[in-house]
Amino acid sequence: MNLRNLSARIVSRVLKEGQSLTAALEQSTGAIESANDKAFVQALCYGVIREFYRLDFLLGQLLNKPIKDDEIKALAIIGLYQLEYMRVKAHAAVSETVSAAPRKKAWAKPMLNAIMRNYQRRRDELQSLADNDPVAASNHPQWLIDTIGSNWPEQARHLLIENNLQAPMTLRVNSARIGRPEYKELLAAAQLGAIETSECPSALILERPVPVEQLPGFSEGLVSVQDLAAQFSAGLLDLKPNQRVLDVCAAPGGKSAHILEMQANLFGLTAIDIDANRMQKVRDTLRRLRLDAECIVADASQPNDWWDGVRYDRILLDAPCSALGVIRRHPDIKLLRKPGDIAPLQLLQQKILEAIWPLLAPGGLLVYATCSILKEENELQIRRFLNHHQDATEWPIDFNWGMARPHGRQILTGSQAMDGFYYARIRKH
């Protein structure tokens, strides 16, 4: 198995077929036996997608005409990535990338060799050109540069930089099973350093990312991987014993699990998601953590199809969104998200909010969350909802993370090492 050829096919599926990088890697790396080889492919693919706009610009400067073959173009970009960003010796990067071209595409070998050697000769000149091109310099498409700039003009440059950094690996300690100090000792015994955060009592930020298999007690349910910003949702629900809780758009299950870890004496938790495959991940997560919930595959915007008629005391809506706050974890968002996606997502958020509001009991609390940094998906969405519902009152979020907005609280990507997230709390009269 040629690892660079495999990586090129994975990258090509993202670029040309619109497949998510996560899905493409899951489908393609199962047959790799060596952990080091799997890590190499993952690092190569994530790196190429993260740096794609700059690499694509550099490649364009090195060509007289575009490469029509998707696999060979991906190989050329992979070659440039190795030369610029990886600790692979230059001669090895060139020879291995050239040899990764399939035999039936022998024509590509001299071209790949010429591209990489030409880049080595012209590197400083080409990098200077890239620095002066807004798309190449920021590694974002122009529409996204403009969108972030219009939402956060003062923070835009910083957000573009943060989006291109690798996110830290943050853990959520299962407080129902073990305390954070005790789990930190288990990490230390496994020679894994971690930093506690004052913002969230369940969170530990690892000093370096590792495969989950290396986390002490992971398979036994002592710990999960979840960004710090996402860990606020369960606490914002103000959970009490004997409450009925609804988790809307629950996949992949981290928030459902955290709710159950925080309050073991709920009357019950219902998790709903429209995607059957993603709902299976919720079930798998709960099983690993030895937790139990009612899991329903259904459309949250059509509660008549699945609701039993008994109202909920707490509702968490982690709304479908542009996911522009988690680009550093999913760099393929920069390639797959399109400007025309935002308005339909706003309408879907609005539709789900309207549909589930009647399911909340009087005196109950709804937490609205997104992993977006766009105001139209966040504070403006909540403003519209409050203006149309006389029985709804915003309940303040008085914490020291993120920034207070006219409605809710916004975390911008990179703030206190967190992903970009938004939260608002709404009480029903």
PDB file of N, CA and C in Angstrom, residues 41-128:
ATOM      1  N   VAL A  41      -0.724   9.129   7.300  1.00  0.00           N
ATOM      2  CA  VAL A  41      -1.779   9.441   6.331  1.00  0.00           C
ATOM      3  C   VAL A  41      -2.711  10.513   6.887  1.00  0.00           C
ATOM      4  N   GLN A  42      -3.076  10.367   8.149  1.00  0.00           N
ATOM      5  CA  GLN A  42      -3.983  11.339   8.761  1.00  0.00           C
ATOM      6  C   GLN A  42      -3.344  12.728   8.815  1.00  0.00           C
ATOM      7  N   ALA A  43      -2.069  12.773   9.233  1.00  0.00           N
ATOM      8  CA  ALA A  43      -1.366  14.059   9.314  1.00  0.00           C
ATOM      9  C   ALA A  43      -1.225  14.697   7.932  1.00  0.00           C
ATOM     10  N   LEU A  44      -0.943  13.884   6.931  1.00  0.00           N
ATOM     11  CA  LEU A  44      -0.773  14.379   5.564  1.00  0.00           C
ATOM     12  C   LEU A  44      -2.091  14.943   5.022  1.00  0.00           C
ATOM     13  N   CYS A  45      -3.178  14.194   5.211  1.00  0.00           N
ATOM     14  CA  CYS A  45      -4.476  14.619   4.671  1.00  0.00           C
ATOM     15  C   CYS A  45      -4.999  15.858   5.394  1.00  0.00           C
ATOM     16  N   TYR A  46      -4.926  15.861   6.719  1.00  0.00           N
ATOM     17  CA  TYR A  46      -5.376  17.034   7.470  1.00  0.00           C
ATOM     18  C   TYR A  46      -4.541  18.258   7.108  1.00  0.00           C
ATOM     19  N   GLY A  47      -3.236  18.062   7.003  1.00  0.00           N
ATOM     20  CA  GLY A  47      -2.361  19.182   6.686  1.00  0.00           C
ATOM     21  C   GLY A  47      -2.631  19.761   5.308  1.00  0.00           C
ATOM     22  N   VAL A  48      -2.796  18.883   4.331  1.00  0.00           N
ATOM     23  CA  VAL A  48      -3.060  19.342   2.957  1.00  0.00           C
ATOM     24  C   VAL A  48      -4.382  20.106   2.887  1.00  0.00           C
ATOM     25  N   ILE A  49      -5.420  19.587   3.548  1.00  0.00           N
ATOM     26  CA  ILE A  49      -6.719  20.267   3.520  1.00  0.00           C
ATOM     27  C   ILE A  49      -6.637  21.601   4.276  1.00  0.00           C
ATOM     28  N   ARG A  50      -5.919  21.616   5.387  1.00  0.00           N
ATOM     29  CA  ARG A  50      -5.782  22.856   6.171  1.00  0.00           C
ATOM     30  C   ARG A  50      -5.057  23.935   5.352  1.00  0.00           C
ATOM     31  N   GLU A  51      -4.050  23.542   4.602  1.00  0.00           N
ATOM     32  CA  GLU A  51      -3.231  24.497   3.852  1.00  0.00           C
ATOM     33  C   GLU A  51      -3.615  24.544   2.375  1.00  0.00           C
ATOM     34  N   PHE A  52      -4.793  24.030   2.023  1.00  0.00           N
ATOM     35  CA  PHE A  52      -5.123  23.815   0.611  1.00  0.00           C
ATOM     36  C   PHE A  52      -5.041  25.088  -0.227  1.00  0.00           C
ATOM     37  N   TYR A  53      -5.623  26.181   0.240  1.00  0.00           N
ATOM     38  CA  TYR A  53      -5.705  27.374  -0.613  1.00  0.00           C
ATOM     39  C   TYR A  53      -4.318  27.945  -0.924  1.00  0.00           C
ATOM     40  N   ARG A  54      -3.411  27.839   0.029  1.00  0.00           N
ATOM     41  CA  ARG A  54      -2.039  28.303  -0.235  1.00  0.00           C
ATOM     42  C   ARG A  54      -1.320  27.333  -1.183  1.00  0.00           C
ATOM     43  N   LEU A  55      -1.469  26.052  -0.917  1.00  0.00           N
ATOM     44  CA  LEU A  55      -0.817  25.048  -1.765  1.00  0.00           C
ATOM     45  C   LEU A  55      -1.350  25.096  -3.196  1.00  0.00           C
ATOM     46  N   ASP A  56      -2.650  25.285  -3.342  1.00  0.00           N
ATOM     47  CA  ASP A  56      -3.256  25.359  -4.671  1.00  0.00           C
ATOM     48  C   ASP A  56      -2.732  26.579  -5.432  1.00  0.00           C
ATOM     49  N   PHE A  57      -2.551  27.681  -4.723  1.00  0.00           N
ATOM     50  CA  PHE A  57      -1.971  28.877  -5.340  1.00  0.00           C
ATOM     51  C   PHE A  57      -0.544  28.600  -5.796  1.00  0.00           C
ATOM     52  N   LEU A  58       0.258  27.979  -4.920  1.00  0.00           N
ATOM     53  CA  LEU A  58       1.652  27.677  -5.263  1.00  0.00           C
ATOM     54  C   LEU A  58       1.721  26.755  -6.476  1.00  0.00           C
ATOM     55  N   LEU A  59       0.848  25.738  -6.480  1.00  0.00           N
ATOM     56  CA  LEU A  59       0.844  24.810  -7.611  1.00  0.00           C
ATOM     57  C   LEU A  59       0.495  25.543  -8.898  1.00  0.00           C
ATOM     58  N   GLY A  60      -0.475  26.448  -8.833  1.00  0.00           N
ATOM     59  CA  GLY A  60      -0.862  27.207 -10.018  1.00  0.00           C
ATOM     60  C   GLY A  60       0.283  28.012 -10.598  1.00  0.00           C
ATOM     61  N   GLN A  61       1.170  28.518  -9.742  1.00  0.00           N
ATOM     62  CA  GLN A  61       2.337  29.283 -10.195  1.00  0.00           C
ATOM     63  C   GLN A  61       3.372  28.397 -10.891  1.00  0.00           C
ATOM     64  N   LEU A  62       3.306  27.099 -10.613  1.00  0.00           N
ATOM     65  CA  LEU A  62       4.305  26.167 -11.147  1.00  0.00           C
ATOM     66  C   LEU A  62       3.840  25.454 -12.416  1.00  0.00           C
ATOM     67  N   LEU A  63       2.596  25.734 -12.840  1.00  0.00           N
ATOM     68  CA  LEU A  63       2.029  25.042 -13.990  1.00  0.00           C
ATOM     69  C   LEU A  63       1.779  26.000 -15.147  1.00  0.00           C
ATOM     70  N   ASN A  64       1.953  25.482 -16.373  1.00  0.00           N
ATOM     71  CA  ASN A  64       1.563  26.244 -17.562  1.00  0.00           C
ATOM     72  C   ASN A  64       0.070  26.085 -17.835  1.00  0.00           C
ATOM     73  N   LYS A  65      -0.482  24.939 -17.461  1.00  0.00           N
ATOM     74  CA  LYS A  65      -1.913  24.685 -17.606  1.00  0.00           C
ATOM     75  C   LYS A  65      -2.349  23.770 -16.468  1.00  0.00           C
ATOM     76  N   PRO A  66      -3.618  23.851 -16.047  1.00  0.00           N
ATOM     77  CA  PRO A  66      -4.080  23.059 -14.892  1.00  0.00           C
ATOM     78  C   PRO A  66      -3.952  21.557 -15.128  1.00  0.00           C
ATOM     79  N   ILE A  67      -3.795  20.823 -14.026  1.00  0.00           N
ATOM     80  CA  ILE A  67      -3.780  19.353 -14.080  1.00  0.00           C
ATOM     81  C   ILE A  67      -5.227  18.875 -14.045  1.00  0.00           C
ATOM     82  N   LYS A  68      -5.653  18.178 -15.085  1.00  0.00           N
ATOM     83  CA  LYS A  68      -7.050  17.746 -15.174  1.00  0.00           C
ATOM     84  C   LYS A  68      -7.327  16.494 -14.349  1.00  0.00           C
ATOM     85  N   ASP A  69      -6.326  15.661 -14.158  1.00  0.00           N
ATOM     86  CA  ASP A  69      -6.501  14.420 -13.394  1.00  0.00           C
ATOM     87  C   ASP A  69      -6.524  14.737 -11.897  1.00  0.00           C
ATOM     88  N   ASP A  70      -7.655  14.434 -11.219  1.00  0.00           N
ATOM     89  CA  ASP A  70      -7.828  14.804  -9.807  1.00  0.00           C
ATOM     90  C   ASP A  70      -6.797  14.142  -8.907  1.00  0.00           C
ATOM     91  N   GLU A  71      -6.522  12.861  -9.153  1.00  0.00           N
ATOM     92  CA  GLU A  71      -5.587  12.124  -8.299  1.00  0.00           C
ATOM     93  C   GLU A  71      -4.175  12.688  -8.423  1.00  0.00           C
ATOM     94  N   ILE A  72      -3.762  13.011  -9.642  1.00  0.00           N
ATOM     95  CA  ILE A  72      -2.412  13.530  -9.862  1.00  0.00           C
ATOM     96  C   ILE A  72      -2.294  14.950  -9.298  1.00  0.00           C
ATOM     97  N   LYS A  73      -3.355  15.749  -9.444  1.00  0.00           N
ATOM     98  CA  LYS A  73      -3.315  17.087  -8.841  1.00  0.00           C
ATOM     99  C   LYS A  73      -3.167  16.974  -7.320  1.00  0.00           C
ATOM    100  N   ALA A  74      -3.909  16.042  -6.723  1.00  0.00           N
ATOM    101  CA  ALA A  74      -3.806  15.845  -5.271  1.00  0.00           C
ATOM    102  C   ALA A  74      -2.393  15.399  -4.891  1.00  0.00           C
ATOM    103  N   LEU A  75      -1.787  14.540  -5.690  1.00  0.00           N
ATOM    104  CA  LEU A  75      -0.408  14.101  -5.428  1.00  0.00           C
ATOM    105  C   LEU A  75       0.569  15.278  -5.506  1.00  0.00           C
ATOM    106  N   ALA A  76       0.363  16.159  -6.490  1.00  0.00           N
ATOM    107  CA  ALA A  76       1.243  17.332  -6.623  1.00  0.00           C
ATOM    108  C   ALA A  76       1.141  18.221  -5.381  1.00  0.00           C
ATOM    109  N   ILE A  77      -0.079  18.426  -4.898  1.00  0.00           N
ATOM    110  CA  ILE A  77      -0.274  19.256  -3.703  1.00  0.00           C
ATOM    111  C   ILE A  77       0.324  18.571  -2.479  1.00  0.00           C
ATOM    112  N   ILE A  78       0.173  17.248  -2.403  1.00  0.00           N
ATOM    113  CA  ILE A  78       0.768  16.480  -1.297  1.00  0.00           C
ATOM    114  C   ILE A  78       2.297  16.611  -1.330  1.00  0.00           C
ATOM    115  N   GLY A  79       2.859  16.596  -2.527  1.00  0.00           N
ATOM    116  CA  GLY A  79       4.309  16.768  -2.653  1.00  0.00           C
ATOM    117  C   GLY A  79       4.768  18.116  -2.129  1.00  0.00           C
ATOM    118  N   LEU A  80       4.052  19.175  -2.502  1.00  0.00           N
ATOM    119  CA  LEU A  80       4.408  20.514  -2.028  1.00  0.00           C
ATOM    120  C   LEU A  80       4.238  20.625  -0.521  1.00  0.00           C
ATOM    121  N   TYR A  81       3.195  19.994  -0.002  1.00  0.00           N
ATOM    122  CA  TYR A  81       2.968  20.049   1.448  1.00  0.00           C
ATOM    123  C   TYR A  81       4.139  19.423   2.204  1.00  0.00           C
ATOM    124  N   GLN A  82       4.619  18.286   1.719  1.00  0.00           N
ATOM    125  CA  GLN A  82       5.743  17.623   2.400  1.00  0.00           C
ATOM    126  C   GLN A  82       6.983  18.509   2.396  1.00  0.00           C
ATOM    127  N   LEU A  83       7.244  19.142   1.258  1.00  0.00           N
ATOM    128  CA  LEU A  83       8.436  19.994   1.160  1.00  0.00           C
ATOM    129  C   LEU A  83       8.349  21.195   2.096  1.00  0.00           C
ATOM    130  N   GLU A  84       7.163  21.718   2.286  1.00  0.00           N
ATOM    131  CA  GLU A  84       7.019  22.970   3.024  1.00  0.00           C
ATOM    132  C   GLU A  84       6.723  22.757   4.509  1.00  0.00           C
ATOM    133  N   TYR A  85       5.981  21.695   4.857  1.00  0.00           N
ATOM    134  CA  TYR A  85       5.441  21.606   6.215  1.00  0.00           C
ATOM    135  C   TYR A  85       5.839  20.354   7.006  1.00  0.00           C
ATOM    136  N   MET A  86       6.353  19.333   6.339  1.00  0.00           N
ATOM    137  CA  MET A  86       6.632  18.090   7.063  1.00  0.00           C
ATOM    138  C   MET A  86       8.126  17.872   7.241  1.00  0.00           C
ATOM    139  N   ARG A  87       8.444  17.123   8.269  1.00  0.00           N
ATOM    140  CA  ARG A  87       9.849  16.798   8.531  1.00  0.00           C
ATOM    141  C   ARG A  87      10.249  15.555   7.735  1.00  0.00           C
ATOM    142  N   VAL A  88       9.961  15.606   6.441  1.00  0.00           N
ATOM    143  CA  VAL A  88      10.382  14.549   5.522  1.00  0.00           C
ATOM    144  C   VAL A  88      11.544  15.124   4.725  1.00  0.00           C
ATOM    145  N   LYS A  89      12.616  14.376   4.615  1.00  0.00           N
ATOM    146  CA  LYS A  89      13.767  14.866   3.845  1.00  0.00           C
ATOM    147  C   LYS A  89      13.329  15.141   2.414  1.00  0.00           C
ATOM    148  N   ALA A  90      13.808  16.256   1.858  1.00  0.00           N
ATOM    149  CA  ALA A  90      13.333  16.724   0.554  1.00  0.00           C
ATOM    150  C   ALA A  90      13.480  15.662  -0.529  1.00  0.00           C
ATOM    151  N   HIS A  91      14.637  14.997  -0.575  1.00  0.00           N
ATOM    152  CA  HIS A  91      14.846  14.002  -1.643  1.00  0.00           C
ATOM    153  C   HIS A  91      13.874  12.836  -1.493  1.00  0.00           C
ATOM    154  N   ALA A  92      13.544  12.481  -0.225  1.00  0.00           N
ATOM    155  CA  ALA A  92      12.583  11.401   0.015  1.00  0.00           C
ATOM    156  C   ALA A  92      11.179  11.845  -0.370  1.00  0.00           C
ATOM    157  N   ALA A  93      10.832  13.094  -0.038  1.00  0.00           N
ATOM    158  CA  ALA A  93       9.510  13.612  -0.396  1.00  0.00           C
ATOM    159  C   ALA A  93       9.315  13.581  -1.907  1.00  0.00           C
ATOM    160  N   VAL A  94      10.340  14.003  -2.655  1.00  0.00           N
ATOM    161  CA  VAL A  94      10.243  14.019  -4.116  1.00  0.00           C
ATOM    162  C   VAL A  94      10.136  12.605  -4.666  1.00  0.00           C
ATOM    163  N   SER A  95      11.055  11.744  -4.289  1.00  0.00           N
ATOM    164  CA  SER A  95      11.087  10.392  -4.873  1.00  0.00           C
ATOM    165  C   SER A  95       9.850   9.586  -4.508  1.00  0.00           C
ATOM    166  N   GLU A  96       9.400   9.696  -3.243  1.00  0.00           N
ATOM    167  CA  GLU A  96       8.239   8.918  -2.814  1.00  0.00           C
ATOM    168  C   GLU A  96       6.954   9.435  -3.462  1.00  0.00           C
ATOM    169  N   THR A  97       6.850  10.733  -3.645  1.00  0.00           N
ATOM    170  CA  THR A  97       5.654  11.279  -4.285  1.00  0.00           C
ATOM    171  C   THR A  97       5.618  10.901  -5.763  1.00  0.00           C
ATOM    172  N   VAL A  98       6.739  10.980  -6.423  1.00  0.00           N
ATOM    173  CA  VAL A  98       6.813  10.579  -7.836  1.00  0.00           C
ATOM    174  C   VAL A  98       6.451   9.108  -7.992  1.00  0.00           C
ATOM    175  N   SER A  99       6.988   8.269  -7.125  1.00  0.00           N
ATOM    176  CA  SER A  99       6.705   6.837  -7.233  1.00  0.00           C
ATOM    177  C   SER A  99       5.266   6.487  -6.844  1.00  0.00           C
ATOM    178  N   ALA A 100       4.558   7.435  -6.198  1.00  0.00           N
ATOM    179  CA  ALA A 100       3.171   7.185  -5.813  1.00  0.00           C
ATOM    180  C   ALA A 100       2.216   7.290  -6.996  1.00  0.00           C
ATOM    181  N   ALA A 101       2.668   7.876  -8.101  1.00  0.00           N
ATOM    182  CA  ALA A 101       1.815   7.935  -9.293  1.00  0.00           C
ATOM    183  C   ALA A 101       1.597   6.521  -9.819  1.00  0.00           C
ATOM    184  N   PRO A 102       0.361   6.149 -10.127  1.00  0.00           N
ATOM    185  CA  PRO A 102       0.078   4.780 -10.593  1.00  0.00           C
ATOM    186  C   PRO A 102       0.812   4.466 -11.899  1.00  0.00           C
ATOM    187  N   ARG A 103       1.087   3.176 -12.118  1.00  0.00           N
ATOM    188  CA  ARG A 103       1.797   2.769 -13.337  1.00  0.00           C
ATOM    189  C   ARG A 103       1.057   3.200 -14.596  1.00  0.00           C
ATOM    190  N   LYS A 104      -0.276   3.114 -14.552  1.00  0.00           N
ATOM    191  CA  LYS A 104      -1.067   3.460 -15.742  1.00  0.00           C
ATOM    192  C   LYS A 104      -1.051   4.971 -16.019  1.00  0.00           C
ATOM    193  N   LYS A 105      -0.489   5.730 -15.086  1.00  0.00           N
ATOM    194  CA  LYS A 105      -0.360   7.180 -15.283  1.00  0.00           C
ATOM    195  C   LYS A 105       1.115   7.566 -15.246  1.00  0.00           C
ATOM    196  N   ALA A 106       1.914   6.800 -15.963  1.00  0.00           N
ATOM    197  CA  ALA A 106       3.360   7.024 -15.966  1.00  0.00           C
ATOM    198  C   ALA A 106       3.720   8.420 -16.459  1.00  0.00           C
ATOM    199  N   TRP A 107       2.843   9.017 -17.273  1.00  0.00           N
ATOM    200  CA  TRP A 107       3.086  10.363 -17.783  1.00  0.00           C
ATOM    201  C   TRP A 107       3.240  11.399 -16.659  1.00  0.00           C
ATOM    202  N   ALA A 108       2.652  11.065 -15.503  1.00  0.00           N
ATOM    203  CA  ALA A 108       2.637  12.028 -14.405  1.00  0.00           C
ATOM    204  C   ALA A 108       3.960  12.083 -13.651  1.00  0.00           C
ATOM    205  N   LYS A 109       4.754  11.018 -13.743  1.00  0.00           N
ATOM    206  CA  LYS A 109       5.968  10.960 -12.926  1.00  0.00           C
ATOM    207  C   LYS A 109       6.954  12.086 -13.236  1.00  0.00           C
ATOM    208  N   PRO A 110       7.316  12.304 -14.502  1.00  0.00           N
ATOM    209  CA  PRO A 110       8.243  13.418 -14.765  1.00  0.00           C
ATOM    210  C   PRO A 110       7.635  14.779 -14.430  1.00  0.00           C
ATOM    211  N   MET A 111       6.324  14.905 -14.598  1.00  0.00           N
ATOM    212  CA  MET A 111       5.679  16.178 -14.272  1.00  0.00           C
ATOM    213  C   MET A 111       5.748  16.448 -12.767  1.00  0.00           C
ATOM    214  N   LEU A 112       5.450  15.440 -11.934  1.00  0.00           N
ATOM    215  CA  LEU A 112       5.524  15.610 -10.480  1.00  0.00           C
ATOM    216  C   LEU A 112       6.940  15.938 -10.036  1.00  0.00           C
ATOM    217  N   ASN A 113       7.903  15.256 -10.644  1.00  0.00           N
ATOM    218  CA  ASN A 113       9.309  15.509 -10.320  1.00  0.00           C
ATOM    219  C   ASN A 113       9.679  16.963 -10.653  1.00  0.00           C
ATOM    220  N   ALA A 114       9.243  17.432 -11.814  1.00  0.00           N
ATOM    221  CA  ALA A 114       9.568  18.796 -12.244  1.00  0.00           C
ATOM    222  C   ALA A 114       8.901  19.834 -11.340  1.00  0.00           C
ATOM    223  N   ILE A 115       7.651  19.583 -10.959  1.00  0.00           N
ATOM    224  CA  ILE A 115       6.924  20.526 -10.098  1.00  0.00           C
ATOM    225  C   ILE A 115       7.643  20.695  -8.764  1.00  0.00           C
ATOM    226  N   MET A 116       8.021  19.572  -8.153  1.00  0.00           N
ATOM    227  CA  MET A 116       8.621  19.636  -6.822  1.00  0.00           C
ATOM    228  C   MET A 116      10.020  20.237  -6.864  1.00  0.00           C
ATOM    229  N   ARG A 117      10.791  19.886  -7.882  1.00  0.00           N
ATOM    230  CA  ARG A 117      12.151  20.434  -7.961  1.00  0.00           C
ATOM    231  C   ARG A 117      12.117  21.917  -8.326  1.00  0.00           C
ATOM    232  N   ASN A 118      11.163  22.291  -9.157  1.00  0.00           N
ATOM    233  CA  ASN A 118      11.008  23.702  -9.506  1.00  0.00           C
ATOM    234  C   ASN A 118      10.590  24.507  -8.275  1.00  0.00           C
ATOM    235  N   TYR A 119       9.726  23.917  -7.445  1.00  0.00           N
ATOM    236  CA  TYR A 119       9.319  24.606  -6.221  1.00  0.00           C
ATOM    237  C   TYR A 119      10.523  24.824  -5.303  1.00  0.00           C
ATOM    238  N   GLN A 120      11.375  23.809  -5.163  1.00  0.00           N
ATOM    239  CA  GLN A 120      12.553  23.952  -4.317  1.00  0.00           C
ATOM    240  C   GLN A 120      13.436  25.115  -4.783  1.00  0.00           C
ATOM    241  N   ARG A 121      13.557  25.273  -6.093  1.00  0.00           N
ATOM    242  CA  ARG A 121      14.406  26.349  -6.632  1.00  0.00           C
ATOM    243  C   ARG A 121      13.761  27.726  -6.432  1.00  0.00           C
ATOM    244  N   ARG A 122      12.435  27.792  -6.538  1.00  0.00           N
ATOM    245  CA  ARG A 122      11.731  29.088  -6.553  1.00  0.00           C
ATOM    246  C   ARG A 122      10.980  29.364  -5.245  1.00  0.00           C
ATOM    247  N   ARG A 123      11.271  28.613  -4.199  1.00  0.00           N
ATOM    248  CA  ARG A 123      10.456  28.655  -2.982  1.00  0.00           C
ATOM    249  C   ARG A 123      10.249  30.080  -2.456  1.00  0.00           C
ATOM    250  N   ASP A 124      11.312  30.820  -2.244  1.00  0.00           N
ATOM    251  CA  ASP A 124      11.194  32.153  -1.632  1.00  0.00           C
ATOM    252  C   ASP A 124      10.341  33.083  -2.484  1.00  0.00           C
ATOM    253  N   GLU A 125      10.559  33.043  -3.778  1.00  0.00           N
ATOM    254  CA  GLU A 125       9.778  33.889  -4.701  1.00  0.00           C
ATOM    255  C   GLU A 125       8.290  33.537  -4.639  1.00  0.00           C
ATOM    256  N   LEU A 126       7.987  32.229  -4.656  1.00  0.00           N
ATOM    257  CA  LEU A 126       6.586  31.782  -4.671  1.00  0.00           C
ATOM    258  C   LEU A 126       5.897  32.058  -3.342  1.00  0.00           C
ATOM    259  N   GLN A 127       6.613  31.872  -2.257  1.00  0.00           N
ATOM    260  CA  GLN A 127       6.021  32.138  -0.944  1.00  0.00           C
ATOM    261  C   GLN A 127       5.707  33.628  -0.791  1.00  0.00           C
ATOM    262  N   SER A 128       6.553  34.475  -1.343  1.00  0.00           N
ATOM    263  CA  SER A 128       6.303  35.914  -1.295  1.00  0.00           C
ATOM    264  C   SER A 128       5.046  36.270  -2.084  1.00  0.00           C
TER     265      SER A 128
END
